[in-house]
Short mmCIF file of C-alpha atoms in Angstrom, two decimals:
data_model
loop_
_atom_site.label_atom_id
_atom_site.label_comp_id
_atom_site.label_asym_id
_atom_site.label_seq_id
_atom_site.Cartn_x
_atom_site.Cartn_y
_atom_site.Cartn_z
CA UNK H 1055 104.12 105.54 92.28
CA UNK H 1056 101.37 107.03 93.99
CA UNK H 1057 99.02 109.24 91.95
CA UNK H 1058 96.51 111.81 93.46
CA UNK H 1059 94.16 114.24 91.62
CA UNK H 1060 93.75 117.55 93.61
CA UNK H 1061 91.79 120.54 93.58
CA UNK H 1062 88.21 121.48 93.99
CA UNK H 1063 85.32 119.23 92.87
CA UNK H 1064 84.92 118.85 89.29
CA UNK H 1065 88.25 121.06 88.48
CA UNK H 1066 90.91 118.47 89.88
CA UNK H 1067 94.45 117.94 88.02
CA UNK H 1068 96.82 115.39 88.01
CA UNK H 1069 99.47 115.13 90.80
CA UNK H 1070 102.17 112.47 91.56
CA UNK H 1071 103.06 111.77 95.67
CA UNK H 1072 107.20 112.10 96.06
CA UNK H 1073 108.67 109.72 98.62
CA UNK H 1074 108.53 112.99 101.33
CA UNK H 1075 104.95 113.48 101.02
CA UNK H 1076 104.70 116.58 98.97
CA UNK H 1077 102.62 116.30 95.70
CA UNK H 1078 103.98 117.45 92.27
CA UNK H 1079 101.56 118.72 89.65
CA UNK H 1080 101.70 116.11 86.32
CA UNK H 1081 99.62 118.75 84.23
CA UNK H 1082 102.14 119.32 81.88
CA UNK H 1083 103.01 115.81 81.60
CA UNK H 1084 99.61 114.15 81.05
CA UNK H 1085 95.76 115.84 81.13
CA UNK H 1086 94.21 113.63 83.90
CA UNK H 1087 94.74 110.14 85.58
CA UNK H 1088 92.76 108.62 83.04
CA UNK H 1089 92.73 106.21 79.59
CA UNK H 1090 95.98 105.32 78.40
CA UNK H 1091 98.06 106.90 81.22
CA UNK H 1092 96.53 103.70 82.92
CA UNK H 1093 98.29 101.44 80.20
CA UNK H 1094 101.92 100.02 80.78
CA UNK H 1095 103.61 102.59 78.66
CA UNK H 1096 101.80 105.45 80.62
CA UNK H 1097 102.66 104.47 84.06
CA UNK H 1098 106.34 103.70 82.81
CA UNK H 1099 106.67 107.37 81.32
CA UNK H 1100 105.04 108.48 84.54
CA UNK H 1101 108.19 106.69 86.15
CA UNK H 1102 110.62 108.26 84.47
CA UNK H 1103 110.22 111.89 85.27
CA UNK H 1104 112.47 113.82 86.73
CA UNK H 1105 110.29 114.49 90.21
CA UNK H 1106 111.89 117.27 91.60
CA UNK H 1107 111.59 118.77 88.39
CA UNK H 1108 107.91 118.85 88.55
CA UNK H 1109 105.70 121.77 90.17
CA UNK H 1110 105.56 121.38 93.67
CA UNK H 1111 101.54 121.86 94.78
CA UNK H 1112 101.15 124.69 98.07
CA UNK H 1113 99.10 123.78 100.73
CA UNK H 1114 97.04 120.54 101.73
CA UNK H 1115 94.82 120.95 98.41
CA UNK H 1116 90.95 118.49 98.78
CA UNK H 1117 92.03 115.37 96.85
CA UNK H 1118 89.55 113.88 94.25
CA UNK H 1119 88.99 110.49 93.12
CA UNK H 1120 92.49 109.46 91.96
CA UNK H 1121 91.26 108.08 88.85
CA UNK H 1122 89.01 109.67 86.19
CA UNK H 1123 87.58 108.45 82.78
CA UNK H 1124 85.57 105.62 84.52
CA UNK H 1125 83.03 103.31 82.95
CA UNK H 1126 81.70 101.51 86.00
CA UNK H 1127 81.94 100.26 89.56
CA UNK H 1128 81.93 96.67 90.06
CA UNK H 1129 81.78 95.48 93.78
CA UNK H 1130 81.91 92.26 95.19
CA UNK H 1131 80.03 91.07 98.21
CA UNK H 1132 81.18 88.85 100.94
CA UNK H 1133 84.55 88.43 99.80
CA UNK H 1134 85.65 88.07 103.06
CA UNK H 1135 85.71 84.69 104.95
CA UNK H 1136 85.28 86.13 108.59
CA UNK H 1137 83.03 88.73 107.43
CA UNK H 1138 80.44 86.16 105.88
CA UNK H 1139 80.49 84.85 109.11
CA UNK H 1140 80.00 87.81 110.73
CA UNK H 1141 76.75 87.93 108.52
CA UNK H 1142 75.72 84.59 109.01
CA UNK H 1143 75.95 84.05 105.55
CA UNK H 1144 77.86 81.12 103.59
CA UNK H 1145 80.66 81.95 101.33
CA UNK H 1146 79.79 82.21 97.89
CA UNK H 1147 80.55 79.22 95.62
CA UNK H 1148 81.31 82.57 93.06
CA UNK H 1149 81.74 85.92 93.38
CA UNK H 1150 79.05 87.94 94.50
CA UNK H 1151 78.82 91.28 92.00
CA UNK H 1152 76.55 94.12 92.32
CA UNK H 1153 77.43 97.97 91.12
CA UNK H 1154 78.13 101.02 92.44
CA UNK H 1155 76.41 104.27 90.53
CA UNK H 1156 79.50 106.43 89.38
CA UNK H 1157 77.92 109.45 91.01
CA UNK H 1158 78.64 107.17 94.14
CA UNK H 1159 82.47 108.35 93.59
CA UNK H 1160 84.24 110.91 95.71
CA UNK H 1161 87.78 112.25 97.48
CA UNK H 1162 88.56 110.23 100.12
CA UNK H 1163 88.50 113.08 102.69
CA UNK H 1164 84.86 114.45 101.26
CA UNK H 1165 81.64 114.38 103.67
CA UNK H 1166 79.60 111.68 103.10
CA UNK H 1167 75.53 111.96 102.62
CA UNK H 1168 73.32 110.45 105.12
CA UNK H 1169 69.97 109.95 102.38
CA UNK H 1170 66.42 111.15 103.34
CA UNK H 1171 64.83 108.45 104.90
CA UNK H 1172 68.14 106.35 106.21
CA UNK H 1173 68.72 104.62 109.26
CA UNK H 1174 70.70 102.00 108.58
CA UNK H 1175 74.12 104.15 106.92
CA UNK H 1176 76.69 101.73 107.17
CA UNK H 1177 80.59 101.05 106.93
CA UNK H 1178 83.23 99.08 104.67
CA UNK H 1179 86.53 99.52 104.16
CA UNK H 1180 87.57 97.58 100.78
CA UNK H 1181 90.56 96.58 98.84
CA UNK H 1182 89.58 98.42 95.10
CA UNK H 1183 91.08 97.68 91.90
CA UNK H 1184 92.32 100.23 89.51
CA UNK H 1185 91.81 98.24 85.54
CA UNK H 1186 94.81 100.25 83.26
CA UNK H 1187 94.10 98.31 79.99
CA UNK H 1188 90.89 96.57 78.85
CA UNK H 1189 90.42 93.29 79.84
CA UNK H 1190 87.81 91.02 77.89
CA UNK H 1191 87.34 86.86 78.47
CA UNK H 1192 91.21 87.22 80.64
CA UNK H 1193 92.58 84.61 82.19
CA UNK H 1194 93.95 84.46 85.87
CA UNK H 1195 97.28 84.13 84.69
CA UNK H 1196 97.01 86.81 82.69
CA UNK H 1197 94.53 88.76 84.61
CA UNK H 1198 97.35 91.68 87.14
CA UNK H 1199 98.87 92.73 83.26
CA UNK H 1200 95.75 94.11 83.61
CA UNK H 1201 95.78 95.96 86.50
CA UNK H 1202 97.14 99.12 86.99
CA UNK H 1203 97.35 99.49 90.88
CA UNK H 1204 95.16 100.14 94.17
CA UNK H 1205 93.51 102.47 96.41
CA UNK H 1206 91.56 102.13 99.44
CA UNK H 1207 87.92 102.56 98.78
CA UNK H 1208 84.81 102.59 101.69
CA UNK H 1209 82.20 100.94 100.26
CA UNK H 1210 79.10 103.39 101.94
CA UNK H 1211 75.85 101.01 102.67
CA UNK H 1212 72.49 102.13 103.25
CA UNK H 1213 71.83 98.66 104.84
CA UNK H 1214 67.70 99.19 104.95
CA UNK H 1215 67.47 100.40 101.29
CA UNK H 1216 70.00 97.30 100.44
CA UNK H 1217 67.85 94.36 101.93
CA UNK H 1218 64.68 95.20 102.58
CA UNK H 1219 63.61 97.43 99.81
CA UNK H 1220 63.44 94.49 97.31
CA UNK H 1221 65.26 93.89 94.04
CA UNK H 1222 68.46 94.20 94.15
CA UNK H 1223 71.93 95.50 96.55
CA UNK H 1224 72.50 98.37 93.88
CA UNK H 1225 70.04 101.28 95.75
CA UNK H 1226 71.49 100.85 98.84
CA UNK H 1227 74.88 101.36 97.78
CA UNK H 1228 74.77 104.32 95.19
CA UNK H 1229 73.81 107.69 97.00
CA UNK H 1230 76.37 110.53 96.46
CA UNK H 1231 79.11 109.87 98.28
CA UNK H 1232 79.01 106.54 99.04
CA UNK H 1233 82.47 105.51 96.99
CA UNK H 1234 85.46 107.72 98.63
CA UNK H 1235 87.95 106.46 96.69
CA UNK H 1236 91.89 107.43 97.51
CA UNK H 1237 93.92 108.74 98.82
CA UNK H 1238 96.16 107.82 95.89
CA UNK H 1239 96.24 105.03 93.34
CA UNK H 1240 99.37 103.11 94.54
CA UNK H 1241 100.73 101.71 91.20
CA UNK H 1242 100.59 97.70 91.36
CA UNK H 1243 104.86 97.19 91.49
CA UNK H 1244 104.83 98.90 94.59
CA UNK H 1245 102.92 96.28 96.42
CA UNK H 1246 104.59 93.53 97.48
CA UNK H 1247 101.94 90.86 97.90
CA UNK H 1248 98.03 92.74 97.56
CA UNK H 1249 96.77 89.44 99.78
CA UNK H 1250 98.74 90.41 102.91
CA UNK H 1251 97.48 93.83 103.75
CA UNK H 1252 96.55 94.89 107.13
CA UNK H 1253 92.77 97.12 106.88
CA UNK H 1254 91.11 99.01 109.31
CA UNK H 1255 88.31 101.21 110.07
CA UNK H 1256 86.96 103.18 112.91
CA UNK H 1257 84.31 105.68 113.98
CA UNK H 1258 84.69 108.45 116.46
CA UNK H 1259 87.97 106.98 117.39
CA UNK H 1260 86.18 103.71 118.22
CA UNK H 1261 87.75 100.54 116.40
CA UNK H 1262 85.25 98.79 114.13
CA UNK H 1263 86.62 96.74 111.82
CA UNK H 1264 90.15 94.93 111.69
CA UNK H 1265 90.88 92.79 109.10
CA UNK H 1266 93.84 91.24 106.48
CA UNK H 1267 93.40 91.17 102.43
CA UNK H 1268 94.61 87.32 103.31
CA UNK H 1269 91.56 86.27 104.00
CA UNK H 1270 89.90 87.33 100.68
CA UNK H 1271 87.69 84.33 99.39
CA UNK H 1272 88.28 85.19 95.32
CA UNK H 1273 91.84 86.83 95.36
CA UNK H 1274 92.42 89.88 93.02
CA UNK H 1275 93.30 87.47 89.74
CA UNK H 1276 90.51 85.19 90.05
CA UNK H 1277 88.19 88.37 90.60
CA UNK H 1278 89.76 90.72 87.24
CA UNK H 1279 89.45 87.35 85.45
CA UNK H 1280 85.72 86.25 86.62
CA UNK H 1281 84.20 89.51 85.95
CA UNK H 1282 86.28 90.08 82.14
CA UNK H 1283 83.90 87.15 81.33
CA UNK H 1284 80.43 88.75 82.18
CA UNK H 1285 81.82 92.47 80.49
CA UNK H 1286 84.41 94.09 79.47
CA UNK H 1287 86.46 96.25 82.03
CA UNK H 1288 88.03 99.48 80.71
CA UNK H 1289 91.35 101.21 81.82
CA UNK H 1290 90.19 103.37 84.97
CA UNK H 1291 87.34 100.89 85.91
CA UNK H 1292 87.11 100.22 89.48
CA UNK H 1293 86.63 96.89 91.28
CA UNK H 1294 86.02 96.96 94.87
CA UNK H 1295 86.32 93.60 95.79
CA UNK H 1296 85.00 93.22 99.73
CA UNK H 1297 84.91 93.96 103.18
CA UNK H 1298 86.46 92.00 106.51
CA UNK H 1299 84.31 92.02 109.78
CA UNK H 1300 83.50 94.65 111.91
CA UNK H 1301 80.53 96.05 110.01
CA UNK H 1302 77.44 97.88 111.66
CA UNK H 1303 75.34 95.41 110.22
CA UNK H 1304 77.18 92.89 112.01
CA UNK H 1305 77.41 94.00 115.65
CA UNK H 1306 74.66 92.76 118.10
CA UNK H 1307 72.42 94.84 118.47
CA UNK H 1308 73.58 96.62 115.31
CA UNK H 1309 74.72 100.13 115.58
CA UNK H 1310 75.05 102.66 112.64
CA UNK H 1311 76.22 105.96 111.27
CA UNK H 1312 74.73 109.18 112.33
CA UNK H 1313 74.97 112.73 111.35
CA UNK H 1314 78.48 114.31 112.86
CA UNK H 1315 80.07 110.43 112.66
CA UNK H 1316 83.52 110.39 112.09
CA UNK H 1317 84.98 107.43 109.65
CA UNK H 1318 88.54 106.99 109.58
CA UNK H 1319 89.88 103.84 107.35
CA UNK H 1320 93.28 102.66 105.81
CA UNK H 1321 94.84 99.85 104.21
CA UNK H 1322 98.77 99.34 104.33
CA UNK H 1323 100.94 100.80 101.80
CA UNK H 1324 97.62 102.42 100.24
CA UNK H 1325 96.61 105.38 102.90
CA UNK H 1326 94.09 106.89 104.92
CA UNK H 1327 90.44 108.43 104.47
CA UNK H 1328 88.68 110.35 106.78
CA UNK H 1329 84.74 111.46 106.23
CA UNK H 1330 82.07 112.95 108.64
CA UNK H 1331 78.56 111.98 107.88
CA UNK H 1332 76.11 114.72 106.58
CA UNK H 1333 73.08 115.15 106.07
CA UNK H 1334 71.81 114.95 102.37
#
């Protein structure tokens, strides 16, 4: 299944995407994407609705975050091999985790904030995680029961406020708007194999970056199960887990975002964002 929530910011309603694009309103079926319509049971009563009995939705309606109820954004840095290299950096002997504020989240198609003071707004299109039940000291065996399903997410970097204003990655990464997450949450069963998905990312029509989940350094299970031992994720947490090359930060010279930038990014079988850069 793929699950939207639509409508204006801070009024959006559950929706579920039929196999000819149109969306179908869920609010008589459930309240919002959120909590225990995360859990096995929810997603398999989701399943078994009727769909053309549902409401169809008019128009091309703004689409919101297509999860709600969130504790947290967890993100994990150079998870990539080729990206690392990119950097210059070695890959991480463990996970690298730093978080995301939640007013970081956003639709996928929403402007995104250049801050006072940036000049280094950067890209990343990431693999995220959708947590349906809580997972607590998991194992990697164990650790996709725990998973509900994915969405594309573009992990927004202010790269001058992430490395050279001391401390830590977490200011440079949490402005408004710097988590579009969506379009949908594509439901984990209809993803063949999450570690062979083509990703992609351009601005202004330029390419930019051009990369494969396959060459993920800590795969999806050995990422739910690492960070279920540091705290405990909760159904609707998110987990963006890395970007592949083709960064701003990367390029030589680097080049970054400016105001009236146009971001385009997908992932396969998980849909398309679009954003123009504003100022905030």
């Amino acid at each position: 299944m793929k699950l939207v929530r639509y409508g204006p910011k801070g009024q959006e309603k559950p929706g579920l995407v039929g196999d000819d694009g149109t969306i179908r309103d869920l609010s008589g079926e459930v309240r919002d994407i959120a909590g225990e319509v995360l859990s096995e049971a929810g997603l398999k009563h989701l399943a078994s609705l009727d769909i053309a009995s549902l409401p169809v939705v008019d128009g091309t309606p703004r689409l919101g975050s297509p999860v709600a109820g969130l504790q947290k954004i967890v993100a994990i840095g150079l998870n990539y091999s080729d990206h690392a290299a990119e950097t210059g950096a070695e890959p991480p002997e463990e996970p690298i985790v730093f978080m995301k504020a939640l007013n970081a989240l956003s639709g996928p198609n929403d402007d995104v904030e250049m801050p006072r003071n940036s000049s280094a707004l950067d890209w990343e299109v990431e693999l995220a995680i959708i947590i349906g039940t809580k997972a607590k000291y998991v194992s990697k065996e164990n650790a996709l029961a725990h998973v509900a399903g994915y969405a594309v997410m573009n992990d927004v970097s202010e790269r001058d406020f992430q490395t050279k204003r001391s401390g830590q990655w977490t200011k440079g990464k949490s402005h408004d708007t710097f988590g579009p997450l969506g379009p949908w949450l594509v439901t984990k069963d209809e993803i063949g194999d999450v570690h062979d998905l083509a990703m992609e990312l351009d601005v202004n029509g330029q390419a930019r970056q051009r990369g494969n989940t396959n060459t993920l350094i800590f795969d999806v299970p050995t990422v739910v199960s690492y960070l279920s031992q540091f705290m405990t994720l909760m159904p609707g947490d998110v987990i963006t887990t890395g970007t592949p090359p083709g960064v701003g930060m990367g390029m030589k010279p680097p080049q970054y975002l400016k105001v009236g930038d146009t971001m385009r990014l997908s992932i396969a079988g998980l849909g398309e964002q679009t954003q123009t850069v504003v100022s905030a």
